[in-house]
Coordinates of C-alpha atoms in Angstrom, one line a residue:
X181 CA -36.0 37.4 125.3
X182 CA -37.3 34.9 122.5
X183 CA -40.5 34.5 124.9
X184 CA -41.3 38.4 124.7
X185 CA -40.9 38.0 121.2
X186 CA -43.1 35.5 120.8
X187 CA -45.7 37.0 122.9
X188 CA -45.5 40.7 121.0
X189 CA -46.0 38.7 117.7
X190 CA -48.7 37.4 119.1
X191 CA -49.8 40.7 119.4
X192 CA -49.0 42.1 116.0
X193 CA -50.4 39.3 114.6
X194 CA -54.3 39.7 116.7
X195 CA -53.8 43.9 116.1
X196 CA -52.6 42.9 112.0
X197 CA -55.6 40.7 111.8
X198 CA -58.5 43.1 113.5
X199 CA -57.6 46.2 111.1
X200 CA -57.5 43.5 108.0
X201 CA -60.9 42.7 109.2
X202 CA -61.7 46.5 109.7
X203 CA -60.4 47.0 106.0
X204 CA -62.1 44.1 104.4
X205 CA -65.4 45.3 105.2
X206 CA -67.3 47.1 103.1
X207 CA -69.4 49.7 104.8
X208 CA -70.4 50.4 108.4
X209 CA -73.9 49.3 109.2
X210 CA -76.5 51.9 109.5
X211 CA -79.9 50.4 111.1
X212 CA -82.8 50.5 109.2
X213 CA -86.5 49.2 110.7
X214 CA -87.8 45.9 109.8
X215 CA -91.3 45.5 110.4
X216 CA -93.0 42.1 110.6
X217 CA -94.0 40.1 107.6
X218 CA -97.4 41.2 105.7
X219 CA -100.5 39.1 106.2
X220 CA -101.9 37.1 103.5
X221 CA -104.3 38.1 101.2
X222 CA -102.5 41.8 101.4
X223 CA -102.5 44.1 98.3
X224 CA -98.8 44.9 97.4
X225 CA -97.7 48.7 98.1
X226 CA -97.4 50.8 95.0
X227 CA -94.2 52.5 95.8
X228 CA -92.7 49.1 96.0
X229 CA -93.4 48.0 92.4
X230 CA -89.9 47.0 90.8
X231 CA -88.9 49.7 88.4
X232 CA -88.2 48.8 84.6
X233 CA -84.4 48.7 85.7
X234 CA -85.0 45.9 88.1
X235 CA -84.7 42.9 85.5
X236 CA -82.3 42.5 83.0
X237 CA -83.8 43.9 79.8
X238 CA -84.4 42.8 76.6
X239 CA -85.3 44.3 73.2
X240 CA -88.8 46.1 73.4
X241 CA -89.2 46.6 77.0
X242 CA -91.2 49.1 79.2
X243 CA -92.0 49.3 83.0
X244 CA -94.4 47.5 84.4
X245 CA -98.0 48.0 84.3
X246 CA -100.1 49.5 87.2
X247 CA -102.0 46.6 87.8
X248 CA -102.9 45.5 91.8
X249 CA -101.0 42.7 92.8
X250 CA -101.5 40.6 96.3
X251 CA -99.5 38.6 98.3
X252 CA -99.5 35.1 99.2
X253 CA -98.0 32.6 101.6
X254 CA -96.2 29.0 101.0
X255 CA -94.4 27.4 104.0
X256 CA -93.2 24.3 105.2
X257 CA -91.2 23.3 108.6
X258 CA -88.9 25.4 108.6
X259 CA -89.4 28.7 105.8
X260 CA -92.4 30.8 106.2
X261 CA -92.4 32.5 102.3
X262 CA -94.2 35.6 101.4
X263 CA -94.9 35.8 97.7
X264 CA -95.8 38.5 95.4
X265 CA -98.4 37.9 92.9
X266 CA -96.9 40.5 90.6
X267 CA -93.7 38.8 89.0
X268 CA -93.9 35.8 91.4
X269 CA -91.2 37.5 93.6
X270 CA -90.3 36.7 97.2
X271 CA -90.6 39.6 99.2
X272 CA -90.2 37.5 102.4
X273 CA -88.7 34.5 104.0
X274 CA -88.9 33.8 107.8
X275 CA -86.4 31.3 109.3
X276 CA -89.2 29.6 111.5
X277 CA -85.9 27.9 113.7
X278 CA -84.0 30.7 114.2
X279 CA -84.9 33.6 116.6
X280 CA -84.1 37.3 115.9
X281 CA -82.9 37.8 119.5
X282 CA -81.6 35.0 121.7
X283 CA -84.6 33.4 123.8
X284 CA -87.2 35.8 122.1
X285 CA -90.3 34.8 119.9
X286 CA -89.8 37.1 117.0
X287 CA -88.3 34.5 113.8
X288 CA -85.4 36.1 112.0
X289 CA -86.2 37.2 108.1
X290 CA -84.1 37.1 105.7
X291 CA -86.2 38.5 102.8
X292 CA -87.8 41.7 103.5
X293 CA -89.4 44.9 101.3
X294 CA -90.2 48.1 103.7
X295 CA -89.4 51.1 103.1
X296 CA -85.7 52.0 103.5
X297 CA -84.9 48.6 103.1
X298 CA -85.3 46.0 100.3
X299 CA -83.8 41.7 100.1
X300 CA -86.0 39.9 97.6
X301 CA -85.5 37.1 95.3
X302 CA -86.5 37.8 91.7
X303 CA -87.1 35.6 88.9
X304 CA -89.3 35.4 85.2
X305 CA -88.6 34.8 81.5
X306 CA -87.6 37.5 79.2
X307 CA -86.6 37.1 75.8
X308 CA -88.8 37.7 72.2
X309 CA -91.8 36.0 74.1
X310 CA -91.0 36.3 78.0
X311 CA -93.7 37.0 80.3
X312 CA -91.5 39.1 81.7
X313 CA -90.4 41.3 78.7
X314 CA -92.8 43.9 78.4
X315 CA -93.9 44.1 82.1
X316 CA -93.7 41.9 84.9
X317 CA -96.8 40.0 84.8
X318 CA -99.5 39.6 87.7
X319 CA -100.2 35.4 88.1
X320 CA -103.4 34.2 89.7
X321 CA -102.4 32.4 92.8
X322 CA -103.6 28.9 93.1
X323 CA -104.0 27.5 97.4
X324 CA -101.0 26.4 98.5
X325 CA -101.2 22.4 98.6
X326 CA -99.1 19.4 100.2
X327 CA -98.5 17.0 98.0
X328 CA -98.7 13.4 98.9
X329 CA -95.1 13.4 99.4
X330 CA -95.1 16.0 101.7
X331 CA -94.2 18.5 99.7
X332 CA -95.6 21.8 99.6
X333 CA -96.7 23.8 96.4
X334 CA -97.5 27.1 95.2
X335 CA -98.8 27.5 91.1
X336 CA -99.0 30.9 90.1
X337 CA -100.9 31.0 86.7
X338 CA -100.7 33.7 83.9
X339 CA -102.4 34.0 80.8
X340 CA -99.9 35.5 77.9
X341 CA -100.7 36.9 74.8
X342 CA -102.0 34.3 71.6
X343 CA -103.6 31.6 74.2
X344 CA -100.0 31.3 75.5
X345 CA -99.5 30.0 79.3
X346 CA -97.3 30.4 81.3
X347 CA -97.0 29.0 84.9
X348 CA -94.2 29.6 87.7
X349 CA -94.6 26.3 90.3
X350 CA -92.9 27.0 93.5
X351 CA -92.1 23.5 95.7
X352 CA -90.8 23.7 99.4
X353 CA -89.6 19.9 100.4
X354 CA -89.6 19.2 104.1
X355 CA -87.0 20.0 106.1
X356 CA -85.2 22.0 103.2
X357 CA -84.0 25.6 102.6
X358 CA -84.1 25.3 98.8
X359 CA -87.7 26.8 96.7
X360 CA -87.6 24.7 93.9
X361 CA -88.9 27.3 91.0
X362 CA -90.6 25.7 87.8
X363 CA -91.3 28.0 84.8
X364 CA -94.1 25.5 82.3
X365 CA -94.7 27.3 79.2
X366 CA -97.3 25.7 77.1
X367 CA -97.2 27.2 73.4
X368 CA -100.5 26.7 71.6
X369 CA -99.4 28.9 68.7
X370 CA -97.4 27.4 65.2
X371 CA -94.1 29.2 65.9
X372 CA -92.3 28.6 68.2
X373 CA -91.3 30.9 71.3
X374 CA -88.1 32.2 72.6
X375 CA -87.5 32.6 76.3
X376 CA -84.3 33.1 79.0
X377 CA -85.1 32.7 82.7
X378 CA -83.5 35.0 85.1
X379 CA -83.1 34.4 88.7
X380 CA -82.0 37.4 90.7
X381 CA -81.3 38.9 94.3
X382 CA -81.6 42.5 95.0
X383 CA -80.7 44.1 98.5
X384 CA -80.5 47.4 100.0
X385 CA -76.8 47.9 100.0
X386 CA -76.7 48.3 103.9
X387 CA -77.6 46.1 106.9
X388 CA -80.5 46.3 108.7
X389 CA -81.6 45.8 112.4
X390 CA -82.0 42.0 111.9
X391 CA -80.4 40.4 115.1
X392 CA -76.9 39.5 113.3
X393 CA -74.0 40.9 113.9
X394 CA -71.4 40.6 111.7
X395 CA -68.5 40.9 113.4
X396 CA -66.9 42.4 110.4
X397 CA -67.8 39.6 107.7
X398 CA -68.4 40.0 104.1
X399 CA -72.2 41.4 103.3
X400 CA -72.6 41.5 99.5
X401 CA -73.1 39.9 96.4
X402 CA -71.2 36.5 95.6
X403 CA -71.2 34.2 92.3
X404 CA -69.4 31.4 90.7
X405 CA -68.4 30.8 87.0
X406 CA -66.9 28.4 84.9
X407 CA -63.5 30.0 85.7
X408 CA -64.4 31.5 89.0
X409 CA -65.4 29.0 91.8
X410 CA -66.3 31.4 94.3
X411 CA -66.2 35.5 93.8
X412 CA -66.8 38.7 96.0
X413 CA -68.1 41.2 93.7
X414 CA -69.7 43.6 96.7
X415 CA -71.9 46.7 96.9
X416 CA -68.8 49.3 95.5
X417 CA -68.2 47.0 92.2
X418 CA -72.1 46.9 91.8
X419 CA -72.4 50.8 91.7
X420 CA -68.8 51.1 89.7
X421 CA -70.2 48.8 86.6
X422 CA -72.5 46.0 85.9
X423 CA -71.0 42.7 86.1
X424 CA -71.2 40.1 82.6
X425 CA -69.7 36.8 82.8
X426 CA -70.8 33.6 80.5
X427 CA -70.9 30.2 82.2
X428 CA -72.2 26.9 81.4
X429 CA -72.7 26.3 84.8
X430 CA -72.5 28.5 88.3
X431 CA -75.0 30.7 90.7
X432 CA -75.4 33.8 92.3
X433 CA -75.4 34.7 96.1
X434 CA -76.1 37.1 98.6
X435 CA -74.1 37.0 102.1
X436 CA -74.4 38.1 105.6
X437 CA -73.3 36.9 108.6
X438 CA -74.3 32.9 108.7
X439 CA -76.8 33.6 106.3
X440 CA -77.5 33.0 102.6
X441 CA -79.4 33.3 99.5
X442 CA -78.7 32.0 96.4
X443 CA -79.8 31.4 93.0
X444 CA -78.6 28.1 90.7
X445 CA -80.4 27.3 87.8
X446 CA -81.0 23.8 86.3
X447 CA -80.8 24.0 82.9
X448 CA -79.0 21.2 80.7
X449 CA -76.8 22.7 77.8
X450 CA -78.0 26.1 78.1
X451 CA -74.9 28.8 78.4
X452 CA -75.8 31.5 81.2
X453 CA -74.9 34.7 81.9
X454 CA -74.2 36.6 85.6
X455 CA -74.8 40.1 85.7
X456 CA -75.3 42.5 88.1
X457 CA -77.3 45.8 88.1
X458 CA -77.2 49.1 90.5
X459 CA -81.3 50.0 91.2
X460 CA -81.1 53.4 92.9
X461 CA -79.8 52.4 96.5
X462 CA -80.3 48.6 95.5
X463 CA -77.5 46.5 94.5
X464 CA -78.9 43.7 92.4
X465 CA -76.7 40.0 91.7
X466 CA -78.3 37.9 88.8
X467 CA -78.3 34.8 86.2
X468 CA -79.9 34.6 83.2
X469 CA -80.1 31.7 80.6
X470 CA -79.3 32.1 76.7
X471 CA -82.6 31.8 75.1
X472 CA -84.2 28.4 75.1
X473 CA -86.8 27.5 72.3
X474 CA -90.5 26.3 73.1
X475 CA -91.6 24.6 70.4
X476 CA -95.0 25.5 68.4
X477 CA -97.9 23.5 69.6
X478 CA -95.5 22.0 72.5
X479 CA -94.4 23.1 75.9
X480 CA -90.9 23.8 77.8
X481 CA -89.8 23.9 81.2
X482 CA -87.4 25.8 82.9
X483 CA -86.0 25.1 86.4
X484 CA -84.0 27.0 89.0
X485 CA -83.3 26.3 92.9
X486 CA -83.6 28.9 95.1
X487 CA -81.8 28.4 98.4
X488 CA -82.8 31.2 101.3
X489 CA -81.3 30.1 104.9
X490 CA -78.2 29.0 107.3
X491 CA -74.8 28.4 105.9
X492 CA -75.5 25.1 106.4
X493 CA -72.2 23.4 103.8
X494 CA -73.7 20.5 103.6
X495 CA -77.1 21.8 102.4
X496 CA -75.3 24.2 100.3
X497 CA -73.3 21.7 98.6
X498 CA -76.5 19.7 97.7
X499 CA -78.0 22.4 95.7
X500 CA -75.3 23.5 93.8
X501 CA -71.2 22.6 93.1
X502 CA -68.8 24.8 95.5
X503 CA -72.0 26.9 96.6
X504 CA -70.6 25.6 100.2
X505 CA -68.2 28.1 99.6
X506 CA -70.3 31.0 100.5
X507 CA -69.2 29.9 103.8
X508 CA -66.3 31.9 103.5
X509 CA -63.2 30.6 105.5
X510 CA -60.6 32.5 103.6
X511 CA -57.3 31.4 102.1
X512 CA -56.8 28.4 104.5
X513 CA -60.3 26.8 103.7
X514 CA -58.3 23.7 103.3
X515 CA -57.4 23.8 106.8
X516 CA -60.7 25.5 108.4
X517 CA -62.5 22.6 106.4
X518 CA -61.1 19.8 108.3
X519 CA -61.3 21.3 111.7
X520 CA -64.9 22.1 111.8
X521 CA -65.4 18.3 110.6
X522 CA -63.7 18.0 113.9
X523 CA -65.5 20.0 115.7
X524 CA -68.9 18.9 114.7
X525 CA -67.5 14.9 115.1
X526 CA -66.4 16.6 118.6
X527 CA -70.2 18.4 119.3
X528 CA -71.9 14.7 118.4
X529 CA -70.3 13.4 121.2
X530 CA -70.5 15.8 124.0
X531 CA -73.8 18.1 122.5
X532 CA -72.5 21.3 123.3
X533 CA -70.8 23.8 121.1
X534 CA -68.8 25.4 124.0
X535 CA -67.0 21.5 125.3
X536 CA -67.0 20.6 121.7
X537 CA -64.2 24.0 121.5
X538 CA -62.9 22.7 124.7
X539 CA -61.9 19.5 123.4
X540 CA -60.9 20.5 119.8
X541 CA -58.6 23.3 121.8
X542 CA -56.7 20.1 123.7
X543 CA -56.6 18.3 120.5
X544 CA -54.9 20.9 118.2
X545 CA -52.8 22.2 121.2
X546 CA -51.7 18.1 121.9
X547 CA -50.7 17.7 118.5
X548 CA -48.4 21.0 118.6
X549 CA -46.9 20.0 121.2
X550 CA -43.5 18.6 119.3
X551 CA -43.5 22.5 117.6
X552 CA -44.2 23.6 121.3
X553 CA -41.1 21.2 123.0
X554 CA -38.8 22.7 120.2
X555 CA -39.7 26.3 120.6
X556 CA -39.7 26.3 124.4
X557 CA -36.3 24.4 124.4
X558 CA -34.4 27.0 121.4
X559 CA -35.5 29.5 123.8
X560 CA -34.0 27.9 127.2
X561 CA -31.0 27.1 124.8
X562 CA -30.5 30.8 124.0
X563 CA -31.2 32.0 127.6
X564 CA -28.4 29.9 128.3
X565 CA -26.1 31.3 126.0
X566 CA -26.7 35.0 127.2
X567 CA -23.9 35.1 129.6
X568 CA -21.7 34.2 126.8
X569 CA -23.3 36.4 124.6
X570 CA -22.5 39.3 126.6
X571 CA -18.8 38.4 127.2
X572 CA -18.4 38.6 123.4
X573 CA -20.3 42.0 123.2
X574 CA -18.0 43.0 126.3
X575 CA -14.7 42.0 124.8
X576 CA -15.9 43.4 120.9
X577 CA -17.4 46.0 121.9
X578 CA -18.8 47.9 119.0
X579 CA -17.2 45.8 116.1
X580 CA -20.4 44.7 114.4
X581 CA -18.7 42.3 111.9
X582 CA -16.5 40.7 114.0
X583 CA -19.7 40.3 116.7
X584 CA -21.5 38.8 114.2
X585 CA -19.3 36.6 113.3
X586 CA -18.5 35.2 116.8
X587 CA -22.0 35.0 117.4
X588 CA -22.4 32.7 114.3
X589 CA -19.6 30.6 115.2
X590 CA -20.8 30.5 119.3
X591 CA -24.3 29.4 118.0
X592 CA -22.4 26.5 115.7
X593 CA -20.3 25.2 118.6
X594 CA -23.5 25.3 121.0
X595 CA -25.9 23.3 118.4
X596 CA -28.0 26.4 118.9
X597 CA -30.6 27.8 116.4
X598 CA -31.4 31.1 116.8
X599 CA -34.3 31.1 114.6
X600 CA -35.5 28.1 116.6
X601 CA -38.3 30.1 118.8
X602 CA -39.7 31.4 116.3
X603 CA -39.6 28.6 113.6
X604 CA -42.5 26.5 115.4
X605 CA -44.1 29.5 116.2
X606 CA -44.8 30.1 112.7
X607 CA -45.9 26.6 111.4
X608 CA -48.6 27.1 114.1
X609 CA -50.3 30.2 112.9
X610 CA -52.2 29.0 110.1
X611 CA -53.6 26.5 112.1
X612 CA -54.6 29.3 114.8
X613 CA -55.9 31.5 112.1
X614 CA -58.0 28.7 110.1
X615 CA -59.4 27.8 113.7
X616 CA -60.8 31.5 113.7
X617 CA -62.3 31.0 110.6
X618 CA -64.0 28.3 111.7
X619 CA -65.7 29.6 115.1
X620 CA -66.1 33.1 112.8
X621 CA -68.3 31.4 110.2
X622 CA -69.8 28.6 111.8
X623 CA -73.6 29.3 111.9
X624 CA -73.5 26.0 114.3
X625 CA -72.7 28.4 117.0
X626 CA -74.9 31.3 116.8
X627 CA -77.0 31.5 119.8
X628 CA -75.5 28.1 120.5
X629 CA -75.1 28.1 124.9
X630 CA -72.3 27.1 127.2
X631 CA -72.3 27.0 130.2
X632 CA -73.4 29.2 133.5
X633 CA -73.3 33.3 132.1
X634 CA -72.4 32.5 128.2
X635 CA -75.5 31.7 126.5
X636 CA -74.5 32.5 123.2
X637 CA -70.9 31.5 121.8
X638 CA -71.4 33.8 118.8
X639 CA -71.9 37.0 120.6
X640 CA -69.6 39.2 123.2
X641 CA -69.1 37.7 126.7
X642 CA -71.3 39.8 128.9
X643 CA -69.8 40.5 131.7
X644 CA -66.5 40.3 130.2
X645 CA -65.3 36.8 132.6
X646 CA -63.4 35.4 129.5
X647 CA -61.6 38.3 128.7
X648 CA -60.3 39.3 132.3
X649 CA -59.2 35.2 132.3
X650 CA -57.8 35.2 129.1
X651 CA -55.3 38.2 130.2
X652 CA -54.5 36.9 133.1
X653 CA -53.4 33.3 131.6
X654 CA -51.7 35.6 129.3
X655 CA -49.6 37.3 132.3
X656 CA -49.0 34.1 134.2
X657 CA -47.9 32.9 131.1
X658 CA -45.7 36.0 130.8
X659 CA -44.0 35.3 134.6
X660 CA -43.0 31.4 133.4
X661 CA -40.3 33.2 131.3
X662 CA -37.9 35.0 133.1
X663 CA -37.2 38.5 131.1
X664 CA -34.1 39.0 129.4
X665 CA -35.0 42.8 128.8
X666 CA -32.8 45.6 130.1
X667 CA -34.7 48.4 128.3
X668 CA -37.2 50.2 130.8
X669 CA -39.5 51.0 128.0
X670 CA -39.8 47.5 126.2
X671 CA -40.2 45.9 129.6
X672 CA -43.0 48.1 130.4
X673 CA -44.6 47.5 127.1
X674 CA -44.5 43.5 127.8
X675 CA -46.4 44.4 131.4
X676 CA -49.2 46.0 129.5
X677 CA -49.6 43.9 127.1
X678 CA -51.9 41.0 128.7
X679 CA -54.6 44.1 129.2
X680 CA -54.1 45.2 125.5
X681 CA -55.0 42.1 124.6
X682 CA -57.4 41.4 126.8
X683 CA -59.5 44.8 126.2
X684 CA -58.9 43.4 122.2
X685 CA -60.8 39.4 123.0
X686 CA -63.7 41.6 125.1
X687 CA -65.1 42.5 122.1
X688 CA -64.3 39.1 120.4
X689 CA -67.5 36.4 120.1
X690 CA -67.1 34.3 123.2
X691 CA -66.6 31.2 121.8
X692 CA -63.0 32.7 120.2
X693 CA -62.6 33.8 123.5
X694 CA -62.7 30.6 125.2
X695 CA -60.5 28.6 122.6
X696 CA -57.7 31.6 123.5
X697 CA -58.2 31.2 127.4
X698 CA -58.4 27.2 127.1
X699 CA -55.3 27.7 124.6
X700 CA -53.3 29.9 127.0
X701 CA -53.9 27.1 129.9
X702 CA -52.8 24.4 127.9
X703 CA -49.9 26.1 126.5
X704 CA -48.9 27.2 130.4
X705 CA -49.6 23.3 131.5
X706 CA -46.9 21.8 128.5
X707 CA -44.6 24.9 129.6
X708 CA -44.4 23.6 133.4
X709 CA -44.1 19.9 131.9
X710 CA -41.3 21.5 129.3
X711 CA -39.4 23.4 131.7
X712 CA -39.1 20.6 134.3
X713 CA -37.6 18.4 131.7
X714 CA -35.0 21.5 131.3
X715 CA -34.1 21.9 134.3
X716 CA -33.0 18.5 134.4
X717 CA -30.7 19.3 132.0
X718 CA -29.2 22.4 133.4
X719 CA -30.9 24.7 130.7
X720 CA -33.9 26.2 132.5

């Protein structure tokens, strides 16, 4: 009996999780177009001009001017950028090491403006003397160069009002995700200037056709504070009201599915502020500085990373403090945390994703196996005890009290625990669902090949091989416990349940698949060893 048990929670607990999933997300997709990145010199479409609500606004403000604007390019091993001349924005970012569609010679792009369908990365000065304040300015665009370091460099020139200059230097290193965006304001005047950089992300508050799927993960705007270390604040909250936190220190995000882009400014002793706005159908995350002084006859610089790629948590964590959070493994990040440092110690020795889950399945199954022994052996203990159990209910009949209370007193005299099944069962659920988290978020397995028909761990098994395994481990499993049930219904409930669960996992990435299926032949291997150590002590 305690084995069906275990098995149908189990089965509450996969169902429970799959409509918290369903609930947590946001919106269902609806498939927009993406066409392919613009060509370089291209003049910017009107329509796509950013609207005066598009930056955060300060006194004495109006849209921007008509003037033509052009787009540039600045890449480096492995981000392909696309630049606007007006306002400096990135309108487009290709991941040159990541395909849209396994095995297939389109890149995927993050950053995007069509029509439908907008993800760009914003950023200028406002304030009193921002370049930004009274429209968003159009900069002459210098050649990209590579700097003797290797680095490669975009300057974007624009001429402000009273000889003042002001130039936005864009710097990709190689190798990295990060656009490291300097703002140089040279003041010839004799006041000084006041000026606040903004760094912002706006997105079309629905997902696209771009070759992820999401598998019901957060899409939305993220940021951290002072006080908040990580925050959802998605696509609803953005319409409801505009976000305003102060922070000496934090960033903004936007999440998909293994993807990220961020903003995090590098200002010393400067208060910001994130804000959010809502721009028609675009939601828009942002961070703005308090205003910083440029001194007459003198010059100030203003500095922000910009990171656009993987959830990669170490290159997260080296642009900004707990922006490796964005990889988002839920309440047991503490637990997820250390087993995908496993599981990428596990993938540098064998070099594939699929073994490297293999191998991490044996490891966390081995070290359950104490909470295994003692759940296995409460339940052969209280198999035993049902012949007893049913000459109290026999000779009580239906004198609840009194059968409870010889039951409490049998259970005593035995050394039995009837809580004992489930007990271990329980300690080992957070570990299970921290694993998911792991093999949910882990860009690391994206596209990432196993063996023979499963080419890509992240995505659906496609002939559906795991699944059909995985149920059958599930009912071979099921036939190592002999059933306790009398009830016709609950019996017939416990026969249908490996296909329940199996049509569930056919719809599960495959590599979650294959931990479950490894999982369920590990756990029917220490069974056999468990039971044959029962038996030799009369209790199987």
């Amino acid at each position: 009996m305690e084995s069906q048990r275990s098995l149908l929670f189990f089965a509450l607990l996969a169902v429970s999780f799959l409509l918290y999933q369903a609930w947590e997300k946001d919106h269902e997709p609806k498939p927009a177009p993406i066409a392919a990145t613009a060509s370089v010199p291209t003049e910017a479409p009107a329509d796509a001009l950013p609207s005066s609500d598009d930056i955060p606004q300060t006194e004495g403000a109006k849209p921007a001017a008509s003037t033509k604007a052009h787009l540039v390019t600045l890449a480096n091993d492995e981000l392909k950028l696309t630049v606007d001349t007006r306002g400096g924005d990135i309108v487009g970012a290709q991941l040159k090491h990541f395909a849209k569609v396994q095995g297939g010679e389109e890149r995927l792009t993050l950053f995007t403006r069509e029509p439908g369908f907008n993800y760009v990365a914003m950023s200028g000065l406002i304030g009193p003397n921002g370049s930004d304040t009274q429209s968003r300015p159009v900069y002459t665009a210098s050649e990209a160069t590579t700097l003797a370091n290797g680095d490669s460099q975009l300057t974007l020139t624009y001429d402000g009002a009273n000889g003042v200059v002001y130039k936005k230097v864009l710097t990709l290193a190689p190798g990295k995700y990060v656009v490291n965006t300097r703002f140089e304001v040279t003041n010839p005047t004799d006041k000084p200037l006041s000026v606040q950089f903004f760094g912002q992300i706006k997105r079309t508050n629905h997902e696209p056709d771009s070759g992820i799927t999401s598998h019901g993960t957060y899409t939305g705007p993220v940021y951290s504070t002072d006080d908040e270390s990580y925050e959802k604040y998605n696509f609803d909250d953005v319409k409801e009201r505009n976000l305003n936190k102060e922070t000496s220190t934090g960033w903004v995000a936007m999440l998909q599915h293994y993807f990220v882009s961020a903003w995090a400014p590098k200002l010393d002793n400067v208060k910001l502020d994130v804000y959010s706005l809502q721009s028609g159908s675009d939601a828009i995350i942002g961070i703005k500085s308090k205003p910083v002084t440029v001194p007459a006859q003198g010059s100030a610089s203003l500095t922000a990373d910009l990171f656009v790629g993987p959830k990669d948590q170490d290159a997260l964590a080296a642009v900004a403090p707990k922006l490796e959070k964005t990889v988002d493994y839920g309440f047991l990040w503490f637990i997820s945390e250390f087993l995908f440092w496993l599981l990428k110690l596990l993938h540098g020795v064998v070099h594939n994703w699929g073994f490297a889950i293999v191998l991490l399945t044996l490891l966390v199954r081995g070290a359950m196996y104490p909470l295994t022994k003692a759940q296995f052996t409460s339940m052969a203990k209280m198999r035993a005890l049902q012949p007893k159990l049913a000459s109290l209910k026999e000779r009580l009949g239906d004198d609840r009290q009194r059968m409870s209370q010889a039951m409490m007193k049998l259970y005593k005299d035995e050394g039995v625990n009837p809580l004992g099944g489930c007990f271990p069962l329980l300690l080992q659920m957070p570990i299970f669902m921290a694993l998911y988290y792991v093999l949910q978020e882990s860009v690391e397995l994206r596209q990432a090949p196993f063996m023979l028909w499963i080419h890509d761990l992240s995505a659906k098994d496609p002939f559906f091989v795991l699944p059909v395994l995985f149920a059958a481990s599930m009912w071979f499993s099921q036939k190592l416990n002999p059933s306790t049930m009398t009830d016709p219904m609950q019996q017939k409930v416990m026969q249908l349940m490996p296909l329940v669960m199996g049509v569930f996992f056919a719809f599960f990435p495959s590599g979650l698949v294959l931990y479950w299926f490894v999982s369920n032949l590990v756990s029917i291997t220490q069974q056999l060893i468990i039971y044959k150590g029962l038996e030799k002590k009369g209790l199987r």
